[in-house]
XYZ file of C-alpha atoms in Angstrom:
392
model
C -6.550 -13.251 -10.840
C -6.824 -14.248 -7.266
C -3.141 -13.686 -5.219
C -1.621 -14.614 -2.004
C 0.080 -11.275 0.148
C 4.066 -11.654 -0.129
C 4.072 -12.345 3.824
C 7.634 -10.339 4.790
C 5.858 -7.535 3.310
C 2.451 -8.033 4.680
C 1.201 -7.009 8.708
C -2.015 -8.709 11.075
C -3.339 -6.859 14.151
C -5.621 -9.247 15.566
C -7.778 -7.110 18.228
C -10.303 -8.896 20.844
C -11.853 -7.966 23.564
C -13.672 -10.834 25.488
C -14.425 -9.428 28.988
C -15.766 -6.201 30.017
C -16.678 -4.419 33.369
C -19.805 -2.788 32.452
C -21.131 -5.458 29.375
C -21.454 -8.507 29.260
C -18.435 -10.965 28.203
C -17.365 -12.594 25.625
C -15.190 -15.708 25.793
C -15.592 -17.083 22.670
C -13.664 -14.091 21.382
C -10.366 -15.398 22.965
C -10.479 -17.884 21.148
C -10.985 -16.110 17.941
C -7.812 -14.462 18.056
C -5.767 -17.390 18.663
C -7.470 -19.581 16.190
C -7.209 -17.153 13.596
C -3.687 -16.465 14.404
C -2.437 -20.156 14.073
C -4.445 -19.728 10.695
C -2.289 -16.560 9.283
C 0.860 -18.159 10.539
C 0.376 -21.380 8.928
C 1.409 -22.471 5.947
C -1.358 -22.967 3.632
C -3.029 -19.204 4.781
C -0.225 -16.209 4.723
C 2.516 -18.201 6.103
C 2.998 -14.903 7.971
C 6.086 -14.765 10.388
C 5.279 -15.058 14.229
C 6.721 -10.952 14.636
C 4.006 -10.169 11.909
C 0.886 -11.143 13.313
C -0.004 -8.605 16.404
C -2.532 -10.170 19.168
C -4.254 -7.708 21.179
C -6.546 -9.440 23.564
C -8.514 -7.236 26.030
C -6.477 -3.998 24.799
C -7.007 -1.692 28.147
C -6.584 1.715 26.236
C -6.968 2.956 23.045
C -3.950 4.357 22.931
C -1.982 0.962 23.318
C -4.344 -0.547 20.521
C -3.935 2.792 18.046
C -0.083 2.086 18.524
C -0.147 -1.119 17.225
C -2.698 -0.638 13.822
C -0.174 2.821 13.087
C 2.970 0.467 13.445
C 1.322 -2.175 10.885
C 0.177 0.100 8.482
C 3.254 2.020 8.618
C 5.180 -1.399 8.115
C 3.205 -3.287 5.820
C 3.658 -2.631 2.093
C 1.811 -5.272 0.486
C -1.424 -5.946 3.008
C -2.535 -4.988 6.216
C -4.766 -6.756 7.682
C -7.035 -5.651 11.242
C -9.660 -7.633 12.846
C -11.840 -6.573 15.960
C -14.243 -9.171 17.761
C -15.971 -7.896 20.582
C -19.180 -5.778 21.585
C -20.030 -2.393 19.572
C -21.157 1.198 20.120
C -22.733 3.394 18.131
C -23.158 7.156 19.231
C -26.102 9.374 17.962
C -24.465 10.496 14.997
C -24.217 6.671 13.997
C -20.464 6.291 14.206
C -19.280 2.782 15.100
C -17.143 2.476 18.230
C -15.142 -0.816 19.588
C -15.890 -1.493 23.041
C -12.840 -2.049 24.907
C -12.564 -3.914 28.364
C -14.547 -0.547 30.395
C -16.866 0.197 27.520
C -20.055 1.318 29.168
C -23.810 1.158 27.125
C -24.643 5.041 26.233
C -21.150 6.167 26.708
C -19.223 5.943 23.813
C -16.180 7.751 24.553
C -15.010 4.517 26.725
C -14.766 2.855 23.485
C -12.088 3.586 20.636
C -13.502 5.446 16.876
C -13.590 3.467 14.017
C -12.551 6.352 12.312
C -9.315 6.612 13.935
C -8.403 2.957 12.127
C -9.901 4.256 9.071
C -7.127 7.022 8.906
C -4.210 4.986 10.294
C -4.934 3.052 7.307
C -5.625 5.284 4.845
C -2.374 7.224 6.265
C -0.316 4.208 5.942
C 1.783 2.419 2.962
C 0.494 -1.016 1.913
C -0.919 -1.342 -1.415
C -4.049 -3.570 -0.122
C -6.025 -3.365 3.509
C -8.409 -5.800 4.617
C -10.788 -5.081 8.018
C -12.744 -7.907 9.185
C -15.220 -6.969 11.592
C -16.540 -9.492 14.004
C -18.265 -6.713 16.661
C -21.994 -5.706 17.736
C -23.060 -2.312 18.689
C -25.315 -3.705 22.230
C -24.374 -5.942 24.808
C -26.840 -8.261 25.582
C -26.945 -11.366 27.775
C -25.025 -14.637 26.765
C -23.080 -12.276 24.581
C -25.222 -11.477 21.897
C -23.822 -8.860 19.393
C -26.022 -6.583 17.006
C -25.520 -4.428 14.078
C -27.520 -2.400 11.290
C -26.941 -3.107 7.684
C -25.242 0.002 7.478
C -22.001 -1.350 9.365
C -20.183 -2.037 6.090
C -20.449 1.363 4.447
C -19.873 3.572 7.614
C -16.189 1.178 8.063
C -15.310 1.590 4.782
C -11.991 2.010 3.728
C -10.707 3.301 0.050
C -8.753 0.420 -1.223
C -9.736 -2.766 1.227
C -12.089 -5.354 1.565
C -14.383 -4.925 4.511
C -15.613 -8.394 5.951
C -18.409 -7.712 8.793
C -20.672 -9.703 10.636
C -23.987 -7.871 11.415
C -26.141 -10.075 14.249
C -29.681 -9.332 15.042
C -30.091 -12.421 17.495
C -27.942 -13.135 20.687
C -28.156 -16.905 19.925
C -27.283 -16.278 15.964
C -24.072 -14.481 16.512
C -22.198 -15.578 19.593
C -23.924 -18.727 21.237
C -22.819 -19.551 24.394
C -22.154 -23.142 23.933
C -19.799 -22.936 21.022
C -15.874 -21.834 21.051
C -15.660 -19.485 18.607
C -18.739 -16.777 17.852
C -20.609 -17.988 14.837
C -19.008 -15.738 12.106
C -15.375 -15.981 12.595
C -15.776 -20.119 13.514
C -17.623 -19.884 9.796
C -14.678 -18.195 8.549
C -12.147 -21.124 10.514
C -14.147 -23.764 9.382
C -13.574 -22.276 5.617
C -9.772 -22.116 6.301
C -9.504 -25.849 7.632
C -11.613 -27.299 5.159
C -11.826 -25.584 2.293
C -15.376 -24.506 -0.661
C -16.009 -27.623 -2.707
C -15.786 -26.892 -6.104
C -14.547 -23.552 -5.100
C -11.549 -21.848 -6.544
C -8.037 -22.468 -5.945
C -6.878 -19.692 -3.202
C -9.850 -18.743 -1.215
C -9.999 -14.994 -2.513
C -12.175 -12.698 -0.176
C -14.952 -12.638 -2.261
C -15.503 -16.096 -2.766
C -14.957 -16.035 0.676
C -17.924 -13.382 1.282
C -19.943 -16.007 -0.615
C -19.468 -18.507 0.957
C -19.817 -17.618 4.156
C -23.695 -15.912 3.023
C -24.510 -19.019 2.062
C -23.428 -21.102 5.181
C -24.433 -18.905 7.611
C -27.888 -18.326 5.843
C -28.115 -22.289 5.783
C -27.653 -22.404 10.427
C -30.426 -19.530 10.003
C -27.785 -16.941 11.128
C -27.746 -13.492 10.157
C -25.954 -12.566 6.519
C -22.399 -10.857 6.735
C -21.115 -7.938 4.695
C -18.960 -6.920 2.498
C -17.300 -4.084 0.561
C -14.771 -4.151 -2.184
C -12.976 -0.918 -2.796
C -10.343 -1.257 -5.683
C -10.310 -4.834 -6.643
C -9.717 -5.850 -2.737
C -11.575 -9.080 -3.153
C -9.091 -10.853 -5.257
C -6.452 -11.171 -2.809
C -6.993 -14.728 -1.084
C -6.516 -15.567 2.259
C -5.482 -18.972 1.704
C -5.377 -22.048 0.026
C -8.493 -23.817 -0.988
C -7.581 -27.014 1.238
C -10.810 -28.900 -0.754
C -8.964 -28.532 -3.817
C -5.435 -29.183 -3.211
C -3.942 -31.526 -5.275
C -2.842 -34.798 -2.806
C 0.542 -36.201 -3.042
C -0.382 -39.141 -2.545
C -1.841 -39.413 -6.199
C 0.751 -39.466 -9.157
C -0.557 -36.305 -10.714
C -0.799 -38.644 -14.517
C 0.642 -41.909 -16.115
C 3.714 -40.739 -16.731
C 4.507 -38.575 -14.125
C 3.292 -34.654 -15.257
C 2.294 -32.370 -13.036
C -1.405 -31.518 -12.810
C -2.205 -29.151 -15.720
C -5.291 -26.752 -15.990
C -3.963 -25.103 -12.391
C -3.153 -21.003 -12.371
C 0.593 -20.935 -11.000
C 1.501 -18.919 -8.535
C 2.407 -15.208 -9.757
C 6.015 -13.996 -8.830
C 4.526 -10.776 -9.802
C 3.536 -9.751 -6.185
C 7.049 -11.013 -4.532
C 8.596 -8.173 -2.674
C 10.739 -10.004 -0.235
C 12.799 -13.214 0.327
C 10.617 -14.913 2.551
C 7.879 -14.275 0.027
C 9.980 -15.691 -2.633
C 10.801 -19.624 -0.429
C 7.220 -19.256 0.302
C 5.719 -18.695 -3.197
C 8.395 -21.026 -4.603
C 6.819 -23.777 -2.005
C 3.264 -22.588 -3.274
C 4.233 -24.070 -6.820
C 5.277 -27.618 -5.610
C 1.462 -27.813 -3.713
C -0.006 -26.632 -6.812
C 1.823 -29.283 -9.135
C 0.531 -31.877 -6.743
C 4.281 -32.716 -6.848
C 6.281 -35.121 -4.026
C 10.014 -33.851 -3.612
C 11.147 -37.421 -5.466
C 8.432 -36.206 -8.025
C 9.737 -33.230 -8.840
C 14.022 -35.141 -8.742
C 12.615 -37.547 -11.312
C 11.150 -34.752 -13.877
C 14.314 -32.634 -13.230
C 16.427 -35.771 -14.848
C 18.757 -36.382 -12.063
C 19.627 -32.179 -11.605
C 18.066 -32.007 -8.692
C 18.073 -34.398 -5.716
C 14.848 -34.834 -3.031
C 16.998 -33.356 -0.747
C 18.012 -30.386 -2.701
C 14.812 -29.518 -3.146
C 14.165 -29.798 0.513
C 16.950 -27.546 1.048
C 15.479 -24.827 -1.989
C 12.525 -24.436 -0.169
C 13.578 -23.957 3.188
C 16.637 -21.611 2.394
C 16.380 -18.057 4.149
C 18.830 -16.695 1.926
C 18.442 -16.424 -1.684
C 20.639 -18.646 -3.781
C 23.434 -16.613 -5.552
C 23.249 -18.946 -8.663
C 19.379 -19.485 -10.652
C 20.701 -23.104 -12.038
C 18.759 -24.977 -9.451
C 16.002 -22.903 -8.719
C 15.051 -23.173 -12.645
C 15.110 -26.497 -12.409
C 12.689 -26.908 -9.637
C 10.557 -24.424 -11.731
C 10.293 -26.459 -14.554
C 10.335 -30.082 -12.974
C 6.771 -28.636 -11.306
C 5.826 -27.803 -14.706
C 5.829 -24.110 -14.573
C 5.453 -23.029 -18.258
C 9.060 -21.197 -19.289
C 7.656 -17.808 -19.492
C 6.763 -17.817 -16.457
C 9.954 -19.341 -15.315
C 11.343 -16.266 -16.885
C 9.314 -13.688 -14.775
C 10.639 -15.789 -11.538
C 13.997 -15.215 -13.053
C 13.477 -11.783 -13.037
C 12.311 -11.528 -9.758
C 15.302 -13.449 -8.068
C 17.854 -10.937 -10.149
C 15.896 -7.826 -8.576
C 15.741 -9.075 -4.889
C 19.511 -10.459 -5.110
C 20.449 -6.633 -6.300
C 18.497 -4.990 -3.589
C 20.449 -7.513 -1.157
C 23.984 -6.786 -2.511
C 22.493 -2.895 -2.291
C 21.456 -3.373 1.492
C 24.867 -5.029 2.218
C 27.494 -2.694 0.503
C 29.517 -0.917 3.161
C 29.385 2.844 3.699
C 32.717 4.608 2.000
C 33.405 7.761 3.632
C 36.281 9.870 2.199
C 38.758 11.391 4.649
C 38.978 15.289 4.776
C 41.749 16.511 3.263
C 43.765 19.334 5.724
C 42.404 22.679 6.205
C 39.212 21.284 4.442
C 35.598 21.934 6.263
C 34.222 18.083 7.037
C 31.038 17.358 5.598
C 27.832 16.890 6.810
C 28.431 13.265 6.140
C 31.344 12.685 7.592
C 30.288 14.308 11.091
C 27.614 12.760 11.235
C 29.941 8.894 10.815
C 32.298 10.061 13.076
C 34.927 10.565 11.358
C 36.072 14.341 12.171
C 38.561 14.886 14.800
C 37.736 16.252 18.461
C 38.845 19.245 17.130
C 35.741 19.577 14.721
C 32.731 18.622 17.718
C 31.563 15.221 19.161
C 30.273 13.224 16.563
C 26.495 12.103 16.684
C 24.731 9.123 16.745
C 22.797 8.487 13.097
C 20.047 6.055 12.455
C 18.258 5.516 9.387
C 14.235 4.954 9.867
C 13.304 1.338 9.431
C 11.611 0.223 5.794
C-alpha cells in the first residue's frame, strides 16, 4: 500500500549547482530547486514545513553541503529525501562525483563523493531515504549532462529508492531553451498534473514508470531506478488526475466516494502529520466542509471543521475529530486506529510537557548528580552547570 511521509518527521536537501568556473553552466538547474521546493511544501505533495526543506544552490564547499545531508538524516525519522542537479564526475575507478561550482573535467577531487551521502544516510535514523539524481558525469556545451547505465547501482543506497536521470545527448537532457532540464520538468509536470488512470498517491514507482514512458515518447534518454526494501511505495504526492472534485456531490444522496484506499494513520509520528493526514481524508472523500456538517447530523459545523484541520495543537477531547472521521466515510475500524493514534501522540505531549521534580538534599547529604547538574546545590557544593538535552 502506497503512503504519504508524516512531514514533521520527514527532511528535503535540495542540492543544485547551476554555474561553474571551469564547466559549462547550467541555469535550468535553478530553477529545479525552487520548483521542486514549492512542490514538497505544498499541500497536495509532502506538505513539508518551510524549516524542512533545505535549498542548497551553488553549494561552494563540500563541507557546507555534507553539513546539511548529516543534519537531515540525523533529523528525519520517517524519510529523507536528497536531490542533486548539476554536472557529474566520474574518476577512474568509476565512482560518481557531484560537481560543485569549481569542479574541473579530469579532476575529481574538486567535486564532492557520492559515497560520502551514501554513508550520511546509511549512518542516519529515518526509516525510508529517497535520492533523486538529476546530474551528468561531462560537461558539454549548452549544458548537456551524460551518464552510463551503471549510475543507479554505483548510488545505491540499502533501504531507498534511487531516481536518476542518465543523458547521452546534450539536447535530450538539459536543452537550452526550456526552464527546467528535461528530467526533473518530467517529474514537475507529473506533480502538477497528475498519471491518468494512474493510482491514487503517485508512489515512486509508478512514478519511475511513468516518467520511462514520457520521456521515451520526447525521444529522451530512459531514467533509473532502484528499489531497496519496498522504497517504491512511498508516494510523493497526490495523483492530482484523480482527485475527487468538490464541485461534484460525490452520489445522490450525499456519500462520500467509495472504492478509495483511506489514508493510513499507521505512519503518523507527529502532530503536524496528524492535521495533515486528517486533511488528506476530506480530499479523498471528495467531501466540501458543508458536505462533511450535513453527514455529521448537525455535530459538526463548516466552520468547525475548518478549525479541525487547521489546529496546531491536538484536541484534548476525540468527540469531534470522530465525527469528522466518519462524516468522510472512514469505515469505524479505521476510525479506531486514528483513535489510537491521537491517544499515543496526546501522551507523548503531556510526557514532553511535565515539569522536572528535583528533590532537595537533605543536610549533611552528598547532592546528586542530578541535582548539580539543575542547579540546585548551594555555592558551597561548586557552580552549577549548564545542561542541555540533544534535540530528537
Amino acid at each position: 500500500m502506497s503512503v504519504l511521509p508524516d512531514p514533521g518527521a520527514t527532511r528535503a536537501v535540495l542540492i543544485g549547482t547551476s554555474h561553474y568556473d571551469h564547466l559549462e553552466s547550467l541555469p535550468a538547474v535553478s530553477n529545479n530547486l525552487t520548483a521542486l521546493a514549492e512542490a514538497l511544501t505544498g499541500p497536495t505533495s509532502w506538505t513539508l514545513p518551510q524549516e524542512h526543506c533545505t535549498i542548497l544552490s551553488n553549494p561552494t564547499t563540500a563541507e557546507m553541503t555534507m553539513a546539511a545531508v548529516r543534519a537531515a538524516a540525523e533529523q528525519a525519522r520517517d524519510t529523507v529525501l536528497i536531490y542533486f542537479a548539476g554536472h557529474g564526475l566520474v574518476d577512474p575507478e568509476g565512482d560518481l562525483y557531484l560537481a560543485m561550482p569549481q569542479s574541473k573535467q579530469q579532476h575529481v577531487e574538486t567535486g564532492l563523493p557520492y559515497r560520502w551521502i551514501r554513508q550520511a544516510l546509511l549512518n542516519g535514523r529515518a526509516d525510508r531515504c529517497v535520492v533523486v539524481l538529476d546530474c551528468c558525469y561531462s560537461g558539454l556545451a549548452l549544458g548537456a549532462m551524460g551518464g552510463p547505465s551503471d549510475l543507479a547501482d554505483q548510488a545505491a543506497v540499502e533501504g531507498t529508492f534511487l531516481l536518476a536521470a542518465a543523458a547521452e545527448t546534450r539536447q535530450a537532457l538539459a536543452p537550452p531553451d526550456e526552464t527546467f532540464t528535461a528530467f526533473t520538468g518530467e517529474l514537475l509536470d507529473t506533480l502538477q498534473t497528475g498519471i491518468p488512470n494512474g493510482p491514487e498517491l503517485i508512489d515512486f514507482g509508478a512514478l519511475y514508470r511513468h516518467l520511462r514512458i514520457r520521456l521515451a515518447a520526447k525521444g529522451r534518454p530512459d531514467p533509473q531506478a532502484r528499489d531497496r526494501n519496498t522504497g517504491a511505495r512511498l508516494a510523493l504526492g497526490r495523483n492530482l488526475a484523480c482527485l475527487p472534485t468538490t464541485a461534484t456531490t460525490p452520489s445522490a444522496n450525499g456519500e462520500p466516494a467509495t472504492g478509495r484506499s483511506w489514508p493510513s494513520p499507521s505512519g503518523i509520528r507527529t502532530v503536524r502529520g496528524f492535521f495533515k493526514s486528517l486533511a488528506d481524508v476530506r480530499v479523498t472523500s471528495g467531501l466540501t466542509h458543508q458536505m462533511v456538517s450535513q453527514r455529521s447530523g448537525g455535530r459538526i459545523s463548516p466552520g468547525t471543521v475548518s478549525r479541525l484541520l487547521n489546529r496546531e495543537s491536538l484536541p484534548k477531547t476525540w468527540p469531534t475529530t470522530a465525527a469528522y472521521l466518519s462524516a468522510c466515510g472512514v469505515p469505524d475500524q479505521q476510525v479506531a486506529e486514528w483513535h489510537t493514534v491521537w491517544m499515543r501522540l496526546l501522551t507523548d505531549a503531556t510526557t514532553d510537557a511535565a515539569p522536572l521534580t528535583v528533590p532537595q538534599p537533605r543536610q549533611n547529604q552528598k547532592p546528586t548528580t542530578l541535582q548539580r547538574l539543575t542547579g540546585r546545590v548551594s555555592r558551597r557544593n561548586g557552580r552549577s552547570r549548564d545542561h542541555r538535552s540533544g534535540s530528537s
